[in-house]
Amino acid sequence: SSGRCWYHRARGWRMAGAVPFVFLHAEMVAELGARDTDTDPGPGGQKRSLEGTGFRVGQALGEREELDALKFLCKDLWVAVFQKQVDGLCTNHQGTYVLQDNSFPLLIPMALGLQYLEEAPKFLAFTFGLLRGALRTLGFESLVTSSVATLPACKFQVVIRKS
Amino acid sequence: WRGIVLPGTESCSELFTLTYGALVTQLCKDYENDEDVNKQLDKILFSDFLPRGYNIGVRLIEDFLARSNVGRCHDFRETADVIAKVAFKMYLGITPSITNWSPAGDEFSLILENNPLVDFVELPDNHSSLIYSNLLCGVLRGALEMVQMAVEAKFVQDTLKGDGVTEIRMRFIRRIEDNLPAGEE
């Protein structure tokens, strides 16, 4: 192959899984580095394929962090405040998550008192703020809504806002 | 204070497949407006990039030997075990099963439940999965050549193509003797 390729000293990496990535990166730079200069001379275009690839990897890893934040809500936060975990978590993999609680403690007194379903929102407002606040501290802006079909079961819908 | 779990080895072992998947997806996008996008992509991923899998393997074996303390393999069966149970596990976080040994003991299959390279790629319908799977074959070939084994590696089944499993067929060709280039002492 023409030119020189620099390879990181692999033994310095604690985690073996990162090693093939380092070598792949070197090959990507060797293959695409010169190529990008040919195809797009615009600003930022010179390393377009390389940067675009990095961007996609960053997005994927960031999404993992988002999921971890939601898991924190469902386990640690819920246990701290409600002494139980959320019963189910779903996502559409596009930033919307639904937390399902089959027996939401703040709705139980209301259920027992046979209140009207349309009064449920005032019993959920605090928890909306709780979720939003926790996510803000974890670095995410969000919008929280809910749906209550049968007391005391409740679904919280969390939409992570992309900035 | 953050309730976020820091990446452990699992995230790390996905980094390679995640990156390669992202690369393929990005290249598809970069060339989508080309008149001959399929031909361009095939060229880049098959003829231009494919040999680089070999380069990766050639470097990776050095890291593997230093990291794993695996001794010299006495036969191809031992080699198969090391590839599946040590190397794949260490670098990709998965352990393929070894099956379908030829009677002569010179061919075997690595069975993966899924194709590790396709987890993170969005492939246009008209592209064969072989385009990027061959990178992994190049890695295997390059690595084994550095320990004096000439082998052939190819994907014979792929879950992306509708097969039940992903199967890499490994064939031992010959032992590579140390040859000094002509003219050297």
Tab-separated table of C-alpha atoms in Angstrom:
chain	number	residue	atom	x	y	z
A	1	SER	CA	0.000	0.000	0.000
A	2	SER	CA	1.214	3.499	-0.694
A	3	GLY	CA	2.087	5.918	2.061
A	4	ARG	CA	2.410	5.180	5.715
A	5	CYS	CA	-0.221	4.135	8.174
A	6	TRP	CA	0.152	4.932	11.810
A	7	TYR	CA	-1.211	2.354	14.233
A	8	HIS	CA	-1.810	3.036	17.865
A	9	ARG	CA	0.067	0.913	20.329
A	10	ALA	CA	-2.703	-1.482	21.052
A	11	ARG	CA	-1.368	-2.810	24.301
A	12	GLY	CA	-2.128	0.481	26.023
A	13	TRP	CA	-5.855	-0.134	25.738
A	14	ARG	CA	-7.383	-1.814	28.731
A	15	MET	CA	-10.395	-3.028	26.886
A	16	ALA	CA	-9.644	-5.394	23.997
A	17	GLY	CA	-12.883	-4.589	22.241
A	18	ALA	CA	-11.583	-1.155	21.302
A	19	VAL	CA	-8.564	-2.556	19.442
A	20	PRO	CA	-10.280	-3.630	16.212
A	21	PHE	CA	-11.926	-0.225	16.116
A	22	VAL	CA	-8.575	1.558	16.247
A	23	PHE	CA	-7.282	-0.535	13.347
A	24	LEU	CA	-10.506	-0.049	11.380
A	25	HIS	CA	-10.214	3.690	11.899
A	26	ALA	CA	-6.677	3.674	10.512
A	27	GLU	CA	-7.886	1.827	7.408
A	28	MET	CA	-10.820	4.196	6.990
A	29	VAL	CA	-8.511	7.198	7.127
A	30	ALA	CA	-6.149	5.598	4.639
A	31	GLU	CA	-8.960	4.727	2.253
A	32	LEU	CA	-11.262	7.725	2.560
A	33	GLY	CA	-8.997	10.561	3.631
A	34	ALA	CA	-7.705	11.336	0.167
A	35	ARG	CA	-10.966	10.419	-1.536
A	36	ASP	CA	-13.056	13.026	0.264
A	37	THR	CA	-10.796	15.839	-0.897
A	38	ASP	CA	-11.579	14.866	-4.471
A	39	THR	CA	-15.324	14.720	-4.228
A	40	ASP	CA	-16.341	17.717	-2.151
A	41	PRO	CA	-14.164	20.801	-1.727
A	42	GLY	CA	-16.756	22.698	0.308
A	43	PRO	CA	-16.347	23.697	3.951
A	44	GLY	CA	-16.359	20.603	6.126
A	45	GLY	CA	-16.636	18.516	3.002
A	46	GLN	CA	-13.057	17.468	2.860
A	47	LYS	CA	-13.474	14.679	5.373
A	48	ARG	CA	-17.156	14.178	4.734
A	49	SER	CA	-17.349	10.415	4.781
A	50	LEU	CA	-15.152	10.134	7.838
A	51	GLU	CA	-17.006	12.774	9.794
A	52	GLY	CA	-20.376	11.446	8.717
A	53	THR	CA	-19.415	8.012	9.942
A	54	GLY	CA	-18.255	9.385	13.278
A	55	PHE	CA	-21.473	11.345	13.584
A	56	ARG	CA	-23.556	8.206	13.152
A	57	VAL	CA	-21.505	6.314	15.739
A	58	GLY	CA	-21.890	9.213	18.163
A	59	GLN	CA	-25.627	9.222	17.608
A	60	ALA	CA	-25.847	5.516	18.320
A	61	LEU	CA	-23.757	5.753	21.482
A	62	GLY	CA	-25.721	8.797	22.625
A	63	GLU	CA	-28.923	6.888	22.171
A	64	ARG	CA	-27.538	4.266	24.510
A	65	GLU	CA	-27.000	6.944	27.123
A	66	GLU	CA	-30.581	8.109	26.635
A	67	LEU	CA	-31.818	4.588	27.241
A	68	ASP	CA	-29.677	4.373	30.373
A	69	ALA	CA	-31.300	7.568	31.657
A	70	LEU	CA	-34.731	6.064	31.138
A	71	LYS	CA	-33.675	2.903	32.935
A	72	PHE	CA	-32.550	5.079	35.830
A	73	LEU	CA	-36.029	6.610	35.989
A	74	CYS	CA	-37.744	3.239	35.885
A	75	LYS	CA	-35.586	1.652	38.544
A	76	ASP	CA	-33.702	4.003	40.856
A	77	LEU	CA	-35.995	7.011	40.752
A	78	TRP	CA	-39.225	5.037	40.965
A	79	VAL	CA	-37.899	2.964	43.903
A	80	ALA	CA	-36.675	6.067	45.730
A	81	VAL	CA	-40.029	7.847	45.454
A	82	PHE	CA	-42.608	5.068	45.100
A	83	GLN	CA	-40.841	2.061	46.632
A	84	LYS	CA	-41.388	0.031	43.514
A	85	GLN	CA	-40.057	-0.190	39.966
A	86	VAL	CA	-41.958	0.781	36.847
A	87	ASP	CA	-43.721	-2.275	35.440
A	88	GLY	CA	-42.829	-1.777	31.796
A	89	LEU	CA	-40.819	0.430	29.474
A	90	CYS	CA	-41.287	0.741	25.703
A	91	THR	CA	-39.682	2.923	23.099
A	92	ASN	CA	-40.123	3.706	19.444
A	93	HIS	CA	-36.347	4.147	19.159
A	94	GLN	CA	-36.921	7.723	18.068
A	95	GLY	CA	-36.863	9.480	21.395
A	96	THR	CA	-40.299	8.537	22.732
A	97	TYR	CA	-40.587	6.286	25.773
A	98	VAL	CA	-43.621	4.951	27.590
A	99	LEU	CA	-43.365	4.021	31.265
A	100	GLN	CA	-46.112	1.698	32.413
A	101	ASP	CA	-47.107	1.488	36.049
A	102	ASN	CA	-49.910	-0.970	36.721
A	103	SER	CA	-50.486	0.307	40.218
A	104	PHE	CA	-49.246	3.864	40.470
A	105	PRO	CA	-49.130	4.701	44.204
A	106	LEU	CA	-50.244	8.317	43.841
A	107	LEU	CA	-53.387	7.187	42.061
A	108	ILE	CA	-54.345	4.466	44.535
A	109	PRO	CA	-56.129	6.694	47.084
A	110	MET	CA	-58.024	8.144	44.185
A	111	ALA	CA	-58.945	4.702	42.875
A	112	LEU	CA	-60.136	3.577	46.251
A	113	GLY	CA	-62.158	6.749	46.600
A	114	LEU	CA	-63.741	6.067	43.191
A	115	GLN	CA	-63.007	9.567	41.925
A	116	TYR	CA	-63.693	10.526	38.330
A	117	LEU	CA	-61.051	9.724	35.767
A	118	GLU	CA	-60.907	13.344	34.602
A	119	GLU	CA	-59.487	14.355	37.977
A	120	ALA	CA	-56.437	12.165	37.432
A	121	PRO	CA	-54.287	14.907	35.849
A	122	LYS	CA	-53.905	16.815	39.134
A	123	PHE	CA	-52.625	13.637	40.752
A	124	LEU	CA	-50.008	13.224	38.027
A	125	ALA	CA	-48.686	16.764	37.679
A	126	PHE	CA	-46.071	16.358	40.411
A	127	THR	CA	-44.724	13.202	38.787
A	128	PHE	CA	-44.497	14.929	35.411
A	129	GLY	CA	-42.194	17.452	37.032
A	130	LEU	CA	-40.289	14.707	38.827
A	131	LEU	CA	-39.502	12.971	35.551
A	132	ARG	CA	-38.621	16.149	33.720
A	133	GLY	CA	-36.392	17.324	36.570
A	134	ALA	CA	-34.500	14.045	36.790
A	135	LEU	CA	-33.974	14.006	33.039
A	136	ARG	CA	-32.812	17.640	33.058
A	137	THR	CA	-30.141	16.771	35.619
A	138	LEU	CA	-29.097	13.823	33.487
A	139	GLY	CA	-28.739	16.195	30.557
A	140	PHE	CA	-31.983	15.701	28.634
A	141	GLU	CA	-34.822	18.076	27.874
A	142	SER	CA	-38.150	16.312	27.750
A	143	LEU	CA	-41.894	16.563	27.461
A	144	VAL	CA	-44.029	14.349	29.710
A	145	THR	CA	-47.676	13.410	29.217
A	146	SER	CA	-49.788	10.544	30.482
A	147	SER	CA	-52.741	8.356	29.774
A	148	VAL	CA	-54.906	6.688	32.380
A	149	ALA	CA	-57.310	4.034	31.145
A	150	THR	CA	-58.154	2.224	34.361
A	151	LEU	CA	-57.205	3.444	37.810
A	152	PRO	CA	-54.715	2.963	39.318
A	153	ALA	CA	-52.811	1.915	36.186
A	154	CYS	CA	-51.035	4.706	34.371
A	155	LYS	CA	-48.765	5.257	31.378
A	156	PHE	CA	-46.275	8.106	31.327
A	157	GLN	CA	-45.088	9.175	27.889
A	158	VAL	CA	-41.669	10.822	27.825
A	159	VAL	CA	-40.472	12.521	24.663
A	160	ILE	CA	-36.790	13.425	24.693
A	161	ARG	CA	-36.343	16.725	22.919
A	162	LYS	CA	-33.538	16.874	20.397
A	163	SER	CA	-31.751	20.197	20.545
B	1	TRP	CA	-23.722	13.082	39.892
B	2	ARG	CA	-25.222	11.118	37.024
B	3	GLY	CA	-27.255	7.929	37.056
B	4	ILE	CA	-25.655	6.840	33.805
B	5	VAL	CA	-23.827	3.536	33.572
B	6	LEU	CA	-20.348	4.016	32.144
B	7	PRO	CA	-19.573	1.869	29.091
B	8	GLY	CA	-18.205	-1.509	30.038
B	9	THR	CA	-16.595	-4.118	27.851
B	10	GLU	CA	-19.906	-4.784	26.131
B	11	SER	CA	-20.131	-1.325	24.621
B	12	CYS	CA	-16.509	-1.503	23.656
B	13	SER	CA	-16.872	-4.754	21.767
B	14	GLU	CA	-19.700	-3.254	19.741
B	15	LEU	CA	-17.638	-0.265	18.703
B	16	PHE	CA	-16.035	-2.063	15.750
B	17	THR	CA	-19.283	-3.375	14.311
B	18	LEU	CA	-21.060	-0.119	15.079
B	19	THR	CA	-18.364	1.851	13.253
B	20	TYR	CA	-18.265	-0.421	10.234
B	21	GLY	CA	-22.047	-0.332	9.992
B	22	ALA	CA	-21.970	3.447	10.200
B	23	LEU	CA	-19.281	3.583	7.515
B	24	VAL	CA	-21.348	1.505	5.093
B	25	THR	CA	-24.469	3.562	5.801
B	26	GLN	CA	-22.553	6.800	5.325
B	27	LEU	CA	-21.006	5.670	2.050
B	28	CYS	CA	-24.447	4.689	0.772
B	29	LYS	CA	-25.608	8.194	1.530
B	30	ASP	CA	-22.533	9.891	0.081
B	31	TYR	CA	-23.009	8.150	-3.239
B	32	GLU	CA	-26.802	8.045	-3.397
B	33	ASN	CA	-26.920	10.770	-6.033
B	34	ASP	CA	-24.292	9.176	-8.213
B	35	GLU	CA	-25.531	7.861	-11.526
B	36	ASP	CA	-23.897	4.560	-10.855
B	37	VAL	CA	-24.248	4.374	-7.066
B	38	ASN	CA	-24.300	0.575	-6.929
B	39	LYS	CA	-21.143	0.279	-8.946
B	40	GLN	CA	-19.385	2.951	-6.863
B	41	LEU	CA	-20.335	1.301	-3.613
B	42	ASP	CA	-19.403	-2.146	-4.823
B	43	LYS	CA	-16.053	-0.812	-5.865
B	44	ILE	CA	-15.347	0.918	-2.577
B	45	LEU	CA	-16.595	-1.818	-0.327
B	46	PHE	CA	-15.462	-4.764	-2.406
B	47	SER	CA	-12.279	-3.956	-4.205
B	48	ASP	CA	-10.986	-0.855	-2.426
B	49	PHE	CA	-11.902	-1.510	1.166
B	50	LEU	CA	-11.992	-5.278	1.290
B	51	PRO	CA	-8.214	-5.723	1.197
B	52	ARG	CA	-8.057	-3.503	4.247
B	53	GLY	CA	-9.736	-6.225	6.286
B	54	TYR	CA	-6.580	-8.181	5.629
B	55	ASN	CA	-4.488	-5.257	6.938
B	56	ILE	CA	-6.558	-5.171	10.090
B	57	GLY	CA	-6.057	-8.899	10.637
B	58	VAL	CA	-2.315	-8.626	10.168
B	59	ARG	CA	-2.119	-6.030	12.954
B	60	LEU	CA	-4.750	-7.602	15.149
B	61	ILE	CA	-2.932	-10.915	15.548
B	62	GLU	CA	-0.026	-9.177	17.273
B	63	ASP	CA	-2.386	-7.627	19.791
B	64	PHE	CA	-4.188	-10.913	20.223
B	65	LEU	CA	-1.056	-12.917	20.936
B	66	ALA	CA	0.172	-10.332	23.423
B	67	ARG	CA	-3.156	-10.060	25.163
B	68	SER	CA	-4.301	-13.673	25.238
B	69	ASN	CA	-1.112	-15.631	26.040
B	70	VAL	CA	-2.338	-18.382	23.765
B	71	GLY	CA	0.456	-20.732	22.754
B	72	ARG	CA	1.111	-22.226	19.366
B	73	CYS	CA	-1.801	-24.303	18.041
B	74	HIS	CA	-0.902	-27.875	17.201
B	75	ASP	CA	-3.678	-28.468	14.713
B	76	PHE	CA	-6.561	-26.814	12.956
B	77	ARG	CA	-9.001	-27.966	15.641
B	78	GLU	CA	-7.095	-26.052	18.274
B	79	THR	CA	-7.029	-23.062	15.950
B	80	ALA	CA	-10.791	-23.234	15.583
B	81	ASP	CA	-11.246	-23.272	19.347
B	82	VAL	CA	-8.980	-20.287	19.820
B	83	ILE	CA	-10.703	-18.291	17.077
B	84	ALA	CA	-14.203	-18.943	18.385
B	85	LYS	CA	-13.741	-19.054	22.139
B	86	VAL	CA	-10.946	-16.530	22.644
B	87	ALA	CA	-10.614	-14.154	19.695
B	88	PHE	CA	-14.251	-13.622	18.786
B	89	LYS	CA	-15.145	-13.364	22.467
B	90	MET	CA	-12.395	-10.876	23.181
B	91	TYR	CA	-12.888	-8.579	20.218
B	92	LEU	CA	-16.543	-8.892	19.272
B	93	GLY	CA	-18.046	-10.072	22.535
B	94	ILE	CA	-19.623	-13.138	20.949
B	95	THR	CA	-18.712	-16.843	20.860
B	96	PRO	CA	-19.626	-18.594	17.628
B	97	SER	CA	-20.127	-22.340	17.731
B	98	ILE	CA	-17.868	-24.647	15.720
B	99	THR	CA	-19.549	-27.234	13.509
B	100	ASN	CA	-19.398	-29.163	10.240
B	101	TRP	CA	-15.849	-30.431	10.379
B	102	SER	CA	-14.695	-31.991	7.146
B	103	PRO	CA	-13.526	-35.621	7.454
B	104	ALA	CA	-9.961	-34.517	6.783
B	105	GLY	CA	-10.177	-31.936	9.567
B	106	ASP	CA	-9.218	-29.087	7.241
B	107	GLU	CA	-12.550	-27.291	7.093
B	108	PHE	CA	-15.019	-26.125	9.699
B	109	SER	CA	-17.848	-23.653	10.128
B	110	LEU	CA	-18.312	-20.868	12.607
B	111	ILE	CA	-21.978	-20.411	13.357
B	112	LEU	CA	-23.177	-17.032	14.549
B	113	GLU	CA	-26.767	-16.471	15.535
B	114	ASN	CA	-26.621	-13.104	13.902
B	115	ASN	CA	-24.203	-11.443	11.566
B	116	PRO	CA	-22.315	-9.157	13.954
B	117	LEU	CA	-21.511	-6.696	11.213
B	118	VAL	CA	-25.138	-6.010	10.325
B	119	ASP	CA	-26.489	-4.970	13.692
B	120	PHE	CA	-26.014	-1.312	13.066
B	121	VAL	CA	-26.161	-0.873	9.318
B	122	GLU	CA	-29.037	0.380	7.219
B	123	LEU	CA	-28.519	-1.325	3.899
B	124	PRO	CA	-30.379	-0.402	0.747
B	125	ASP	CA	-32.393	-3.361	-0.512
B	126	ASN	CA	-30.350	-3.999	-3.596
B	127	HIS	CA	-27.051	-4.537	-1.793
B	128	SER	CA	-25.745	-7.926	-0.935
B	129	SER	CA	-24.716	-8.455	2.625
B	130	LEU	CA	-21.547	-10.024	1.281
B	131	ILE	CA	-20.274	-6.566	0.527
B	132	TYR	CA	-19.344	-5.833	4.083
B	133	SER	CA	-19.269	-9.303	5.554
B	134	ASN	CA	-16.127	-9.940	3.580
B	135	LEU	CA	-14.258	-7.471	5.752
B	136	LEU	CA	-14.429	-10.005	8.568
B	137	CYS	CA	-13.160	-12.749	6.277
B	138	GLY	CA	-10.203	-10.566	5.348
B	139	VAL	CA	-9.419	-10.049	9.023
B	140	LEU	CA	-9.407	-13.805	9.664
B	141	ARG	CA	-7.248	-14.475	6.634
B	142	GLY	CA	-4.709	-11.761	7.490
B	143	ALA	CA	-4.436	-12.773	11.118
B	144	LEU	CA	-3.909	-16.458	10.390
B	145	GLU	CA	-1.381	-15.740	7.671
B	146	MET	CA	0.789	-14.066	10.305
B	147	VAL	CA	0.858	-17.334	12.240
B	148	GLN	CA	1.873	-19.263	9.150
B	149	MET	CA	-1.541	-20.501	8.087
B	150	ALA	CA	-2.982	-19.863	4.638
B	151	VAL	CA	-6.744	-20.147	4.951
B	152	GLU	CA	-9.867	-19.309	3.042
B	153	ALA	CA	-12.770	-17.731	4.903
B	154	LYS	CA	-16.158	-17.019	3.401
B	155	PHE	CA	-19.738	-16.400	4.416
B	156	VAL	CA	-21.906	-19.291	3.231
B	157	GLN	CA	-25.076	-18.407	5.117
B	158	ASP	CA	-26.326	-15.040	6.287
B	159	THR	CA	-29.314	-14.138	8.433
B	160	LEU	CA	-29.613	-10.936	6.428
B	161	LYS	CA	-30.329	-12.973	3.331
B	162	GLY	CA	-32.998	-14.950	5.114
B	163	ASP	CA	-30.881	-17.866	6.243
B	164	GLY	CA	-31.510	-19.253	9.711
B	165	VAL	CA	-27.979	-18.561	10.905
B	166	THR	CA	-24.859	-16.783	9.788
B	167	GLU	CA	-22.145	-19.254	8.852
B	168	ILE	CA	-18.496	-18.574	8.079
B	169	ARG	CA	-16.722	-21.467	6.392
B	170	MET	CA	-13.003	-21.734	7.210
B	171	ARG	CA	-10.731	-23.856	5.042
B	172	PHE	CA	-7.094	-24.656	5.745
B	173	ILE	CA	-5.075	-24.355	2.528
B	174	ARG	CA	-1.498	-24.888	3.618
B	175	ARG	CA	1.116	-24.040	6.181
B	176	ILE	CA	3.224	-21.069	5.168
B	177	GLU	CA	6.917	-21.797	5.509
B	178	ASP	CA	9.195	-18.946	6.425
B	179	ASN	CA	10.662	-17.866	3.105
B	180	LEU	CA	13.425	-15.378	2.918
B	181	PRO	CA	13.034	-13.073	-0.063
B	182	ALA	CA	15.560	-13.732	-2.762
B	183	GLY	CA	18.806	-11.906	-2.127
B	184	GLU	CA	18.603	-11.686	1.659
B	185	GLU	CA	21.127	-13.398	3.908
